[in-house]
Amino acid sequence: GQQLNQSPQSMFIQEGEDVSMNCTSSSIFNTWLWYKQDPGEGPVLLIALYKAGELTSNGRLTAQFGITRKDSFLNISASIPSDVGIYFCAGFPNQGAQKLVFGQGTRLTINP
Amino acid sequence: NAGVTQTPKFRILKIGQSMTLQCTQDMNHNYMYWYRQDPGMGLKLIYYSVGAGITDKGEVPNGYNVSRSTTEDFPLRLELAAPSQTSVYFCASSYWGEQFFGPGTRLTVL
Protein backbone atom coordinates (compact mmCIF):
# COMPACT_ATOMS: atom_id res chain seq x y z
CA GLY A 1 0.00 0.00 0.00
CA GLN A 2 0.94 3.65 -0.03
CA GLN A 3 3.60 4.72 2.39
CA LEU A 4 4.78 8.05 3.70
CA ASN A 5 8.46 8.44 4.51
CA GLN A 6 8.95 11.00 7.22
CA SER A 7 12.34 12.46 8.13
CA PRO A 8 14.18 12.91 10.28
CA GLN A 9 13.04 10.22 12.73
CA SER A 10 14.28 12.29 15.65
CA MET A 11 15.71 15.74 16.29
CA PHE A 12 17.62 17.16 19.25
CA ILE A 13 17.79 20.95 19.17
CA GLN A 14 18.40 23.95 21.39
CA GLU A 15 15.53 26.15 22.47
CA GLY A 16 15.10 29.01 20.03
CA GLU A 17 16.28 27.07 16.98
CA ASP A 18 14.16 26.58 13.89
CA VAL A 19 12.99 23.07 12.98
CA SER A 20 12.28 21.53 9.61
CA MET A 21 10.85 18.10 8.86
CA ASN A 22 9.41 16.57 5.73
CA CYS A 23 7.30 13.80 4.37
CA THR A 24 7.62 12.13 0.97
CA SER A 25 5.73 9.56 -1.02
CA SER A 26 6.23 7.70 -4.27
CA SER A 27 2.58 8.33 -5.18
CA ILE A 28 0.35 11.38 -5.33
CA PHE A 29 -1.59 12.58 -2.29
CA ASN A 30 -4.48 15.03 -2.52
CA THR A 31 -4.46 16.19 1.10
CA TRP A 32 -1.66 16.59 3.63
CA LEU A 33 -2.21 16.86 7.37
CA TRP A 34 0.30 17.54 10.12
CA TYR A 35 -0.39 16.30 13.66
CA LYS A 36 1.42 16.67 16.98
CA GLN A 37 1.24 14.03 19.70
CA ASP A 38 2.18 14.79 23.30
CA PRO A 39 3.11 11.88 25.60
CA GLY A 40 0.03 9.93 26.68
CA GLU A 41 -2.28 11.92 24.42
CA GLY A 42 -3.95 11.50 21.07
CA PRO A 43 -2.67 13.32 17.96
CA VAL A 44 -3.83 16.91 17.58
CA LEU A 45 -4.24 18.48 14.15
CA LEU A 46 -1.83 21.38 13.50
CA ILE A 47 -2.23 22.22 9.82
CA ALA A 48 -4.25 20.90 6.88
CA LEU A 49 -3.20 21.40 3.25
CA TYR A 50 -5.55 20.79 0.32
CA LYS A 51 -3.92 22.24 -2.82
CA ALA A 52 -0.56 21.65 -4.48
CA GLY A 53 1.76 24.55 -3.73
CA GLU A 54 -0.34 25.71 -0.77
CA LEU A 55 1.64 27.34 2.03
CA THR A 56 -0.18 27.65 5.36
CA SER A 57 0.89 29.05 8.72
CA ASN A 58 -0.41 28.49 12.23
CA GLY A 59 1.49 30.73 14.60
CA ARG A 60 5.15 29.67 14.52
CA LEU A 61 4.31 26.68 12.34
CA THR A 62 4.41 26.75 8.54
CA ALA A 63 3.61 23.84 6.25
CA GLN A 64 3.63 23.46 2.48
CA PHE A 65 1.97 21.07 0.06
CA GLY A 66 4.60 20.17 -2.53
CA ILE A 67 4.04 21.07 -6.17
CA THR A 68 4.50 17.45 -7.26
CA ARG A 69 1.83 16.40 -4.68
CA LYS A 70 4.30 13.79 -3.43
CA ASP A 71 5.75 15.71 -0.51
CA SER A 72 5.10 18.16 2.29
CA PHE A 73 7.21 19.91 4.88
CA LEU A 74 6.62 21.43 8.29
CA ASN A 75 8.73 24.21 9.77
CA ILE A 76 8.69 25.41 13.36
CA SER A 77 10.35 28.74 14.03
CA ALA A 78 11.97 29.80 17.31
CA SER A 79 11.26 26.53 19.12
CA ILE A 80 10.06 26.57 22.72
CA PRO A 81 9.92 23.75 25.31
CA SER A 82 6.23 23.00 24.68
CA ASP A 83 7.07 22.08 21.08
CA VAL A 84 8.48 18.79 22.39
CA GLY A 85 6.54 15.81 21.10
CA ILE A 86 6.07 13.59 18.08
CA TYR A 87 5.02 15.14 14.80
CA PHE A 88 3.18 13.03 12.24
CA CYS A 89 2.45 13.76 8.64
CA ALA A 90 -0.61 12.11 7.15
CA GLY A 91 -2.30 12.20 3.79
CA PHE A 92 -5.19 11.02 1.72
CA PRO A 93 -4.02 9.14 -1.37
CA ASN A 94 -5.27 10.54 -4.65
CA GLN A 95 -7.42 7.52 -5.31
CA GLY A 96 -8.28 6.72 -1.71
CA ALA A 97 -11.54 7.24 0.10
CA GLN A 98 -11.33 8.49 3.68
CA LYS A 99 -8.45 6.34 4.90
CA LEU A 100 -5.50 8.37 6.11
CA VAL A 101 -1.94 7.15 5.58
CA PHE A 102 0.46 8.14 8.37
CA GLY A 103 4.20 8.74 8.40
CA GLN A 104 6.33 7.14 11.09
CA GLY A 105 6.69 10.36 13.05
CA THR A 106 9.48 12.78 13.98
CA ARG A 107 10.35 12.89 17.68
CA LEU A 108 11.41 16.43 18.68
CA THR A 109 13.51 16.97 21.81
CA ILE A 110 14.49 20.47 22.93
CA ASN A 111 17.37 21.31 25.23
CA PRO A 112 16.62 24.44 27.24
CA ASN B 1 -18.45 19.81 22.75
CA ALA B 2 -16.49 16.98 24.34
CA GLY B 3 -15.17 15.90 20.91
CA VAL B 4 -14.06 12.25 20.81
CA THR B 5 -14.14 10.39 24.10
CA GLN B 6 -12.74 6.94 24.83
CA THR B 7 -13.14 4.57 27.74
CA PRO B 8 -11.38 3.05 29.56
CA LYS B 9 -8.08 4.96 29.69
CA PHE B 10 -6.12 1.91 30.83
CA ARG B 11 -6.82 -1.82 30.93
CA ILE B 12 -4.90 -4.98 31.65
CA LEU B 13 -6.25 -8.21 30.19
CA LYS B 14 -5.24 -11.82 30.53
CA ILE B 15 -4.64 -13.86 27.39
CA GLY B 16 -7.95 -15.14 26.03
CA GLN B 17 -10.13 -12.55 27.76
CA SER B 18 -12.42 -10.29 25.80
CA MET B 19 -13.28 -6.64 26.12
CA THR B 20 -14.89 -3.71 24.33
CA LEU B 21 -13.20 -0.36 23.87
CA GLN B 22 -15.77 2.41 23.77
CA CYS B 23 -15.65 5.47 21.52
CA THR B 24 -18.17 8.28 21.32
CA GLN B 25 -18.16 11.54 19.35
CA ASP B 26 -20.56 14.46 19.69
CA MET B 27 -19.66 16.30 16.48
CA ASN B 28 -22.18 14.47 14.27
CA HIS B 29 -19.35 13.13 12.13
CA ASN B 30 -20.18 10.39 9.65
CA TYR B 31 -16.70 8.90 9.53
CA MET B 32 -15.15 7.08 12.48
CA TYR B 33 -11.90 5.14 12.78
CA TRP B 34 -9.95 2.85 15.08
CA TYR B 35 -6.16 2.92 15.09
CA ARG B 36 -3.51 1.19 17.11
CA GLN B 37 -0.13 2.64 17.93
CA ASP B 38 2.71 0.40 19.01
CA PRO B 39 5.64 1.89 20.95
CA GLY B 40 7.73 4.25 18.83
CA MET B 41 5.58 3.67 15.78
CA GLY B 42 2.97 5.48 13.76
CA LEU B 43 -0.73 4.70 13.65
CA LYS B 44 -2.18 1.70 11.89
CA LEU B 45 -5.84 1.59 10.84
CA ILE B 46 -7.82 -1.32 12.29
CA TYR B 47 -11.39 -0.62 11.13
CA TYR B 48 -13.35 2.35 9.92
CA SER B 49 -16.96 3.33 9.32
CA VAL B 50 -18.46 5.78 6.83
CA GLY B 51 -21.81 5.92 8.61
CA ALA B 52 -24.18 4.06 10.88
CA GLY B 53 -24.51 0.44 9.80
CA ILE B 54 -21.44 0.52 7.53
CA THR B 55 -17.99 -0.71 8.56
CA ASP B 56 -14.91 -1.84 6.68
CA LYS B 57 -11.50 -3.32 7.41
CA GLY B 58 -8.36 -1.29 7.63
CA GLU B 59 -4.75 -2.39 7.51
CA VAL B 60 -4.69 -4.62 10.63
CA PRO B 61 -8.23 -5.97 11.34
CA ASN B 62 -7.40 -9.49 12.52
CA GLY B 63 -8.46 -10.16 16.11
CA TYR B 64 -10.90 -7.25 16.22
CA ASN B 65 -14.55 -6.58 15.48
CA VAL B 66 -16.57 -3.39 15.26
CA SER B 67 -20.16 -2.28 14.96
CA ARG B 68 -21.77 1.09 14.24
CA SER B 69 -25.39 1.18 15.29
CA THR B 70 -25.49 4.95 15.84
CA THR B 71 -23.68 7.97 14.42
CA GLU B 72 -22.14 8.72 17.81
CA ASP B 73 -20.73 5.37 18.90
CA PHE B 74 -18.13 3.07 17.37
CA PRO B 75 -17.06 0.32 19.81
CA LEU B 76 -14.08 -1.95 19.14
CA ARG B 77 -14.30 -5.54 20.35
CA LEU B 78 -11.42 -7.87 21.20
CA GLU B 79 -12.72 -11.44 21.48
CA LEU B 80 -9.63 -13.45 22.46
CA ALA B 81 -6.95 -11.11 23.69
CA ALA B 82 -3.37 -11.93 22.69
CA PRO B 83 -0.06 -10.33 23.78
CA SER B 84 0.35 -8.96 20.24
CA GLN B 85 -2.66 -6.73 20.91
CA THR B 86 -0.78 -4.84 23.63
CA SER B 87 -0.88 -1.30 22.25
CA VAL B 88 -2.45 2.13 22.57
CA TYR B 89 -5.77 2.37 20.75
CA PHE B 90 -7.06 5.63 19.31
CA CYS B 91 -10.49 6.39 18.00
CA ALA B 92 -10.99 9.25 15.54
CA SER B 93 -13.84 10.89 13.69
CA SER B 94 -14.22 13.23 10.76
CA TYR B 95 -16.86 15.04 8.74
CA TRP B 96 -14.63 15.04 5.68
CA GLY B 97 -10.84 15.11 5.57
CA GLU B 98 -9.41 16.23 8.89
CA GLN B 99 -9.65 13.57 11.57
CA PHE B 100 -10.02 14.37 15.26
CA PHE B 101 -8.62 11.92 17.78
CA GLY B 102 -9.65 10.76 21.22
CA PRO B 103 -7.19 10.51 24.15
CA GLY B 104 -6.54 6.81 23.66
CA THR B 105 -6.88 3.54 25.59
CA ARG B 106 -3.68 1.87 26.79
CA LEU B 107 -4.19 -1.91 26.70
CA THR B 108 -1.80 -4.50 28.07
CA VAL B 109 -2.35 -8.21 27.49
CA LEU B 110 -0.44 -10.53 29.82
PDB file of C-alpha atoms in Angstrom:
ATOM      1  CA  GLY A   1       0.000   0.000   0.000  1.00  0.00           C
ATOM      2  CA  GLN A   2       0.942   3.648  -0.035  1.00  0.00           C
ATOM      3  CA  GLN A   3       3.602   4.721   2.394  1.00  0.00           C
ATOM      4  CA  LEU A   4       4.778   8.049   3.705  1.00  0.00           C
ATOM      5  CA  ASN A   5       8.456   8.438   4.511  1.00  0.00           C
ATOM      6  CA  GLN A   6       8.952  11.001   7.217  1.00  0.00           C
ATOM      7  CA  SER A   7      12.336  12.457   8.131  1.00  0.00           C
ATOM      8  CA  PRO A   8      14.180  12.910  10.278  1.00  0.00           C
ATOM      9  CA  GLN A   9      13.043  10.216  12.727  1.00  0.00           C
ATOM     10  CA  SER A  10      14.285  12.288  15.653  1.00  0.00           C
ATOM     11  CA  MET A  11      15.706  15.735  16.290  1.00  0.00           C
ATOM     12  CA  PHE A  12      17.616  17.155  19.248  1.00  0.00           C
ATOM     13  CA  ILE A  13      17.790  20.949  19.170  1.00  0.00           C
ATOM     14  CA  GLN A  14      18.397  23.955  21.392  1.00  0.00           C
ATOM     15  CA  GLU A  15      15.530  26.152  22.469  1.00  0.00           C
ATOM     16  CA  GLY A  16      15.104  29.005  20.031  1.00  0.00           C
ATOM     17  CA  GLU A  17      16.285  27.068  16.979  1.00  0.00           C
ATOM     18  CA  ASP A  18      14.164  26.578  13.886  1.00  0.00           C
ATOM     19  CA  VAL A  19      12.989  23.070  12.982  1.00  0.00           C
ATOM     20  CA  SER A  20      12.283  21.528   9.611  1.00  0.00           C
ATOM     21  CA  MET A  21      10.847  18.098   8.862  1.00  0.00           C
ATOM     22  CA  ASN A  22       9.406  16.575   5.732  1.00  0.00           C
ATOM     23  CA  CYS A  23       7.296  13.797   4.366  1.00  0.00           C
ATOM     24  CA  THR A  24       7.617  12.134   0.970  1.00  0.00           C
ATOM     25  CA  SER A  25       5.726   9.557  -1.019  1.00  0.00           C
ATOM     26  CA  SER A  26       6.226   7.697  -4.267  1.00  0.00           C
ATOM     27  CA  SER A  27       2.576   8.328  -5.181  1.00  0.00           C
ATOM     28  CA  ILE A  28       0.347  11.378  -5.326  1.00  0.00           C
ATOM     29  CA  PHE A  29      -1.587  12.576  -2.288  1.00  0.00           C
ATOM     30  CA  ASN A  30      -4.479  15.031  -2.521  1.00  0.00           C
ATOM     31  CA  THR A  31      -4.462  16.186   1.101  1.00  0.00           C
ATOM     32  CA  TRP A  32      -1.658  16.588   3.627  1.00  0.00           C
ATOM     33  CA  LEU A  33      -2.211  16.863   7.371  1.00  0.00           C
ATOM     34  CA  TRP A  34       0.304  17.541  10.119  1.00  0.00           C
ATOM     35  CA  TYR A  35      -0.394  16.305  13.660  1.00  0.00           C
ATOM     36  CA  LYS A  36       1.421  16.670  16.982  1.00  0.00           C
ATOM     37  CA  GLN A  37       1.236  14.033  19.697  1.00  0.00           C
ATOM     38  CA  ASP A  38       2.177  14.790  23.296  1.00  0.00           C
ATOM     39  CA  PRO A  39       3.106  11.880  25.601  1.00  0.00           C
ATOM     40  CA  GLY A  40       0.030   9.931  26.683  1.00  0.00           C
ATOM     41  CA  GLU A  41      -2.280  11.916  24.424  1.00  0.00           C
ATOM     42  CA  GLY A  42      -3.947  11.503  21.066  1.00  0.00           C
ATOM     43  CA  PRO A  43      -2.666  13.322  17.963  1.00  0.00           C
ATOM     44  CA  VAL A  44      -3.835  16.909  17.578  1.00  0.00           C
ATOM     45  CA  LEU A  45      -4.236  18.478  14.150  1.00  0.00           C
ATOM     46  CA  LEU A  46      -1.835  21.377  13.499  1.00  0.00           C
ATOM     47  CA  ILE A  47      -2.229  22.223   9.825  1.00  0.00           C
ATOM     48  CA  ALA A  48      -4.250  20.898   6.884  1.00  0.00           C
ATOM     49  CA  LEU A  49      -3.196  21.395   3.248  1.00  0.00           C
ATOM     50  CA  TYR A  50      -5.546  20.786   0.323  1.00  0.00           C
ATOM     51  CA  LYS A  51      -3.916  22.235  -2.819  1.00  0.00           C
ATOM     52  CA  ALA A  52      -0.556  21.653  -4.480  1.00  0.00           C
ATOM     53  CA  GLY A  53       1.758  24.554  -3.733  1.00  0.00           C
ATOM     54  CA  GLU A  54      -0.335  25.706  -0.771  1.00  0.00           C
ATOM     55  CA  LEU A  55       1.641  27.340   2.032  1.00  0.00           C
ATOM     56  CA  THR A  56      -0.176  27.648   5.364  1.00  0.00           C
ATOM     57  CA  SER A  57       0.887  29.051   8.723  1.00  0.00           C
ATOM     58  CA  ASN A  58      -0.409  28.486  12.229  1.00  0.00           C
ATOM     59  CA  GLY A  59       1.495  30.733  14.602  1.00  0.00           C
ATOM     60  CA  ARG A  60       5.149  29.670  14.519  1.00  0.00           C
ATOM     61  CA  LEU A  61       4.309  26.678  12.339  1.00  0.00           C
ATOM     62  CA  THR A  62       4.406  26.746   8.539  1.00  0.00           C
ATOM     63  CA  ALA A  63       3.613  23.843   6.251  1.00  0.00           C
ATOM     64  CA  GLN A  64       3.630  23.457   2.481  1.00  0.00           C
ATOM     65  CA  PHE A  65       1.966  21.072   0.056  1.00  0.00           C
ATOM     66  CA  GLY A  66       4.600  20.169  -2.530  1.00  0.00           C
ATOM     67  CA  ILE A  67       4.045  21.067  -6.168  1.00  0.00           C
ATOM     68  CA  THR A  68       4.497  17.450  -7.257  1.00  0.00           C
ATOM     69  CA  ARG A  69       1.834  16.405  -4.680  1.00  0.00           C
ATOM     70  CA  LYS A  70       4.295  13.794  -3.432  1.00  0.00           C
ATOM     71  CA  ASP A  71       5.751  15.709  -0.513  1.00  0.00           C
ATOM     72  CA  SER A  72       5.101  18.165   2.287  1.00  0.00           C
ATOM     73  CA  PHE A  73       7.215  19.910   4.878  1.00  0.00           C
ATOM     74  CA  LEU A  74       6.620  21.426   8.294  1.00  0.00           C
ATOM     75  CA  ASN A  75       8.735  24.211   9.768  1.00  0.00           C
ATOM     76  CA  ILE A  76       8.686  25.408  13.357  1.00  0.00           C
ATOM     77  CA  SER A  77      10.350  28.742  14.031  1.00  0.00           C
ATOM     78  CA  ALA A  78      11.970  29.798  17.313  1.00  0.00           C
ATOM     79  CA  SER A  79      11.264  26.533  19.120  1.00  0.00           C
ATOM     80  CA  ILE A  80      10.061  26.565  22.724  1.00  0.00           C
ATOM     81  CA  PRO A  81       9.920  23.750  25.311  1.00  0.00           C
ATOM     82  CA  SER A  82       6.235  22.999  24.684  1.00  0.00           C
ATOM     83  CA  ASP A  83       7.070  22.084  21.076  1.00  0.00           C
ATOM     84  CA  VAL A  84       8.481  18.795  22.388  1.00  0.00           C
ATOM     85  CA  GLY A  85       6.538  15.806  21.102  1.00  0.00           C
ATOM     86  CA  ILE A  86       6.071  13.593  18.083  1.00  0.00           C
ATOM     87  CA  TYR A  87       5.018  15.145  14.802  1.00  0.00           C
ATOM     88  CA  PHE A  88       3.183  13.026  12.242  1.00  0.00           C
ATOM     89  CA  CYS A  89       2.454  13.759   8.641  1.00  0.00           C
ATOM     90  CA  ALA A  90      -0.609  12.114   7.150  1.00  0.00           C
ATOM     91  CA  GLY A  91      -2.303  12.202   3.792  1.00  0.00           C
ATOM     92  CA  PHE A  92      -5.193  11.021   1.718  1.00  0.00           C
ATOM     93  CA  PRO A  93      -4.017   9.139  -1.373  1.00  0.00           C
ATOM     94  CA  ASN A  94      -5.273  10.542  -4.647  1.00  0.00           C
ATOM     95  CA  GLN A  95      -7.416   7.522  -5.312  1.00  0.00           C
ATOM     96  CA  GLY A  96      -8.278   6.721  -1.712  1.00  0.00           C
ATOM     97  CA  ALA A  97     -11.542   7.237   0.103  1.00  0.00           C
ATOM     98  CA  GLN A  98     -11.333   8.487   3.677  1.00  0.00           C
ATOM     99  CA  LYS A  99      -8.446   6.342   4.902  1.00  0.00           C
ATOM    100  CA  LEU A 100      -5.497   8.375   6.109  1.00  0.00           C
ATOM    101  CA  VAL A 101      -1.938   7.147   5.585  1.00  0.00           C
ATOM    102  CA  PHE A 102       0.464   8.140   8.375  1.00  0.00           C
ATOM    103  CA  GLY A 103       4.196   8.735   8.404  1.00  0.00           C
ATOM    104  CA  GLN A 104       6.331   7.135  11.086  1.00  0.00           C
ATOM    105  CA  GLY A 105       6.695  10.363  13.049  1.00  0.00           C
ATOM    106  CA  THR A 106       9.482  12.782  13.984  1.00  0.00           C
ATOM    107  CA  ARG A 107      10.346  12.894  17.679  1.00  0.00           C
ATOM    108  CA  LEU A 108      11.411  16.428  18.683  1.00  0.00           C
ATOM    109  CA  THR A 109      13.513  16.967  21.812  1.00  0.00           C
ATOM    110  CA  ILE A 110      14.492  20.473  22.926  1.00  0.00           C
ATOM    111  CA  ASN A 111      17.373  21.309  25.229  1.00  0.00           C
ATOM    112  CA  PRO A 112      16.624  24.440  27.242  1.00  0.00           C
TER     113      PRO A 112
ATOM    114  CA  ASN B   1     -18.449  19.813  22.754  1.00  0.00           C
ATOM    115  CA  ALA B   2     -16.493  16.980  24.338  1.00  0.00           C
ATOM    116  CA  GLY B   3     -15.172  15.895  20.914  1.00  0.00           C
ATOM    117  CA  VAL B   4     -14.060  12.255  20.811  1.00  0.00           C
ATOM    118  CA  THR B   5     -14.141  10.393  24.102  1.00  0.00           C
ATOM    119  CA  GLN B   6     -12.738   6.937  24.828  1.00  0.00           C
ATOM    120  CA  THR B   7     -13.137   4.567  27.745  1.00  0.00           C
ATOM    121  CA  PRO B   8     -11.379   3.049  29.558  1.00  0.00           C
ATOM    122  CA  LYS B   9      -8.077   4.959  29.687  1.00  0.00           C
ATOM    123  CA  PHE B  10      -6.124   1.906  30.826  1.00  0.00           C
ATOM    124  CA  ARG B  11      -6.824  -1.818  30.926  1.00  0.00           C
ATOM    125  CA  ILE B  12      -4.899  -4.982  31.652  1.00  0.00           C
ATOM    126  CA  LEU B  13      -6.252  -8.210  30.186  1.00  0.00           C
ATOM    127  CA  LYS B  14      -5.235 -11.822  30.528  1.00  0.00           C
ATOM    128  CA  ILE B  15      -4.643 -13.864  27.394  1.00  0.00           C
ATOM    129  CA  GLY B  16      -7.952 -15.136  26.027  1.00  0.00           C
ATOM    130  CA  GLN B  17     -10.130 -12.551  27.763  1.00  0.00           C
ATOM    131  CA  SER B  18     -12.420 -10.286  25.800  1.00  0.00           C
ATOM    132  CA  MET B  19     -13.282  -6.636  26.120  1.00  0.00           C
ATOM    133  CA  THR B  20     -14.890  -3.714  24.334  1.00  0.00           C
ATOM    134  CA  LEU B  21     -13.200  -0.360  23.871  1.00  0.00           C
ATOM    135  CA  GLN B  22     -15.766   2.413  23.773  1.00  0.00           C
ATOM    136  CA  CYS B  23     -15.650   5.470  21.518  1.00  0.00           C
ATOM    137  CA  THR B  24     -18.175   8.281  21.315  1.00  0.00           C
ATOM    138  CA  GLN B  25     -18.160  11.535  19.348  1.00  0.00           C
ATOM    139  CA  ASP B  26     -20.559  14.457  19.688  1.00  0.00           C
ATOM    140  CA  MET B  27     -19.663  16.302  16.476  1.00  0.00           C
ATOM    141  CA  ASN B  28     -22.180  14.469  14.267  1.00  0.00           C
ATOM    142  CA  HIS B  29     -19.355  13.125  12.125  1.00  0.00           C
ATOM    143  CA  ASN B  30     -20.176  10.389   9.651  1.00  0.00           C
ATOM    144  CA  TYR B  31     -16.699   8.905   9.525  1.00  0.00           C
ATOM    145  CA  MET B  32     -15.150   7.082  12.480  1.00  0.00           C
ATOM    146  CA  TYR B  33     -11.904   5.143  12.776  1.00  0.00           C
ATOM    147  CA  TRP B  34      -9.947   2.851  15.081  1.00  0.00           C
ATOM    148  CA  TYR B  35      -6.160   2.916  15.085  1.00  0.00           C
ATOM    149  CA  ARG B  36      -3.508   1.188  17.113  1.00  0.00           C
ATOM    150  CA  GLN B  37      -0.128   2.644  17.934  1.00  0.00           C
ATOM    151  CA  ASP B  38       2.706   0.403  19.014  1.00  0.00           C
ATOM    152  CA  PRO B  39       5.642   1.888  20.953  1.00  0.00           C
ATOM    153  CA  GLY B  40       7.728   4.251  18.830  1.00  0.00           C
ATOM    154  CA  MET B  41       5.576   3.670  15.781  1.00  0.00           C
ATOM    155  CA  GLY B  42       2.973   5.482  13.761  1.00  0.00           C
ATOM    156  CA  LEU B  43      -0.728   4.702  13.646  1.00  0.00           C
ATOM    157  CA  LYS B  44      -2.183   1.699  11.888  1.00  0.00           C
ATOM    158  CA  LEU B  45      -5.839   1.593  10.842  1.00  0.00           C
ATOM    159  CA  ILE B  46      -7.819  -1.316  12.288  1.00  0.00           C
ATOM    160  CA  TYR B  47     -11.392  -0.618  11.134  1.00  0.00           C
ATOM    161  CA  TYR B  48     -13.353   2.348   9.923  1.00  0.00           C
ATOM    162  CA  SER B  49     -16.959   3.334   9.317  1.00  0.00           C
ATOM    163  CA  VAL B  50     -18.464   5.781   6.829  1.00  0.00           C
ATOM    164  CA  GLY B  51     -21.805   5.919   8.609  1.00  0.00           C
ATOM    165  CA  ALA B  52     -24.183   4.058  10.879  1.00  0.00           C
ATOM    166  CA  GLY B  53     -24.514   0.436   9.804  1.00  0.00           C
ATOM    167  CA  ILE B  54     -21.441   0.521   7.533  1.00  0.00           C
ATOM    168  CA  THR B  55     -17.993  -0.707   8.557  1.00  0.00           C
ATOM    169  CA  ASP B  56     -14.912  -1.841   6.679  1.00  0.00           C
ATOM    170  CA  LYS B  57     -11.497  -3.318   7.406  1.00  0.00           C
ATOM    171  CA  GLY B  58      -8.359  -1.287   7.625  1.00  0.00           C
ATOM    172  CA  GLU B  59      -4.748  -2.393   7.514  1.00  0.00           C
ATOM    173  CA  VAL B  60      -4.688  -4.624  10.635  1.00  0.00           C
ATOM    174  CA  PRO B  61      -8.228  -5.969  11.343  1.00  0.00           C
ATOM    175  CA  ASN B  62      -7.397  -9.487  12.518  1.00  0.00           C
ATOM    176  CA  GLY B  63      -8.460 -10.165  16.105  1.00  0.00           C
ATOM    177  CA  TYR B  64     -10.899  -7.246  16.224  1.00  0.00           C
ATOM    178  CA  ASN B  65     -14.548  -6.577  15.476  1.00  0.00           C
ATOM    179  CA  VAL B  66     -16.570  -3.389  15.256  1.00  0.00           C
ATOM    180  CA  SER B  67     -20.160  -2.277  14.964  1.00  0.00           C
ATOM    181  CA  ARG B  68     -21.769   1.087  14.238  1.00  0.00           C
ATOM    182  CA  SER B  69     -25.392   1.181  15.287  1.00  0.00           C
ATOM    183  CA  THR B  70     -25.494   4.950  15.839  1.00  0.00           C
ATOM    184  CA  THR B  71     -23.681   7.970  14.420  1.00  0.00           C
ATOM    185  CA  GLU B  72     -22.141   8.719  17.815  1.00  0.00           C
ATOM    186  CA  ASP B  73     -20.726   5.366  18.903  1.00  0.00           C
ATOM    187  CA  PHE B  74     -18.130   3.071  17.371  1.00  0.00           C
ATOM    188  CA  PRO B  75     -17.060   0.323  19.814  1.00  0.00           C
ATOM    189  CA  LEU B  76     -14.079  -1.951  19.143  1.00  0.00           C
ATOM    190  CA  ARG B  77     -14.300  -5.540  20.354  1.00  0.00           C
ATOM    191  CA  LEU B  78     -11.415  -7.871  21.195  1.00  0.00           C
ATOM    192  CA  GLU B  79     -12.718 -11.437  21.479  1.00  0.00           C
ATOM    193  CA  LEU B  80      -9.634 -13.451  22.458  1.00  0.00           C
ATOM    194  CA  ALA B  81      -6.947 -11.109  23.687  1.00  0.00           C
ATOM    195  CA  ALA B  82      -3.369 -11.929  22.689  1.00  0.00           C
ATOM    196  CA  PRO B  83      -0.065 -10.331  23.775  1.00  0.00           C
ATOM    197  CA  SER B  84       0.352  -8.965  20.238  1.00  0.00           C
ATOM    198  CA  GLN B  85      -2.658  -6.734  20.915  1.00  0.00           C
ATOM    199  CA  THR B  86      -0.784  -4.840  23.629  1.00  0.00           C
ATOM    200  CA  SER B  87      -0.876  -1.303  22.254  1.00  0.00           C
ATOM    201  CA  VAL B  88      -2.451   2.126  22.567  1.00  0.00           C
ATOM    202  CA  TYR B  89      -5.770   2.368  20.755  1.00  0.00           C
ATOM    203  CA  PHE B  90      -7.059   5.629  19.311  1.00  0.00           C
ATOM    204  CA  CYS B  91     -10.491   6.392  18.001  1.00  0.00           C
ATOM    205  CA  ALA B  92     -10.989   9.248  15.538  1.00  0.00           C
ATOM    206  CA  SER B  93     -13.842  10.890  13.691  1.00  0.00           C
ATOM    207  CA  SER B  94     -14.224  13.232  10.762  1.00  0.00           C
ATOM    208  CA  TYR B  95     -16.859  15.044   8.739  1.00  0.00           C
ATOM    209  CA  TRP B  96     -14.628  15.038   5.679  1.00  0.00           C
ATOM    210  CA  GLY B  97     -10.844  15.108   5.570  1.00  0.00           C
ATOM    211  CA  GLU B  98      -9.406  16.227   8.888  1.00  0.00           C
ATOM    212  CA  GLN B  99      -9.648  13.565  11.571  1.00  0.00           C
ATOM    213  CA  PHE B 100     -10.023  14.367  15.264  1.00  0.00           C
ATOM    214  CA  PHE B 101      -8.618  11.916  17.777  1.00  0.00           C
ATOM    215  CA  GLY B 102      -9.646  10.757  21.215  1.00  0.00           C
ATOM    216  CA  PRO B 103      -7.186  10.515  24.146  1.00  0.00           C
ATOM    217  CA  GLY B 104      -6.536   6.806  23.661  1.00  0.00           C
ATOM    218  CA  THR B 105      -6.883   3.538  25.589  1.00  0.00           C
ATOM    219  CA  ARG B 106      -3.677   1.874  26.789  1.00  0.00           C
ATOM    220  CA  LEU B 107      -4.190  -1.907  26.696  1.00  0.00           C
ATOM    221  CA  THR B 108      -1.801  -4.499  28.071  1.00  0.00           C
ATOM    222  CA  VAL B 109      -2.354  -8.213  27.490  1.00  0.00           C
ATOM    223  CA  LEU B 110      -0.443 -10.527  29.822  1.00  0.00           C
TER     224      LEU B 110
END
